[in-house]
């Protein structure tokens, strides 16, 4: 082989290594971004999918869908009204815990709708909320699960109390003036 052939081989190898390095750097940056943005939801989605790339693509798709939604803060008057309604729901818990949990779920859904989140499907609500409210998503899942058990009369008063605590975590976050992650 001539010197020029060796130089060409070395150049091709260096370029290939640089391309692989760049690709891996970009992949690590994306992964880091998704971990930071989605928190524990990142690990949950990765564990549910066949591979990390598929999970990360789902999270990127969630970000894209979320960016297309018209998520907006609540006007101060609406925040005050919802906060007062939440207080009423909590007061009703003493006499009718299961009913109060159902009301709490409906109130969270109403706030979501007014903020601009689609609310027709629970799994889609989780997906949309995961982008800006990943830290409280497990609260919402737990509250929803307990609410389902309550509807079947399989939840204790303590379970119902926990559901209220879980719903309150998301409710308070949804009442914030500006959405997280924007």
Phi, psi and omega in degrees: 000145180275167180299321180295324179294318178295320178297317179298317179298314181298317179298315179298317179296316180297316179297318179297316178296321178295318179296316178297316179299316179297315179301315181293322177297315179298318180297318178294322178295316179297314181299316180297317177301313182294320178298318180292318184289319188257349178055229182296339178295328178302308182296323180296315181293319178299318180293331182278337186263165181292326180210164184297320182299317178297317179296315181294325177294321177299317180294321176296321177296322177298316178300317181297313179298315181300320180296334180275347179280154177263072180279128184222154176289159177279144172296154183304319180298318179294319177301316180296317179298314179295321179298319177294319178297322178297318179300318179296319179298315179298322178295323179290340181303324183302315183267332184216075186301316182295318178297318180297322178295318177299317178297320179299317178299315180295323180292318176299317180296320179296318178297316178303313182299315180293330177286343178112006177278137171295143186233011187287337186222130184300314181298322178291323176300315178302313181300314181291320179291332185299335183287317183252349186223040183300327184294332182254006182296321178296327175299315182296317178300313181297316180298317180296319179296315179295321178300320177296318177294323179296320179298331178266008181062037182245016183243136177281169177299322178295320175301315181295322176299317178297321178300317179298318178298316180295314178299320181298323180301313179288318180305311181297322179292321179293333180284346181307150183296318181240137178296146177288152174080009180246000000 
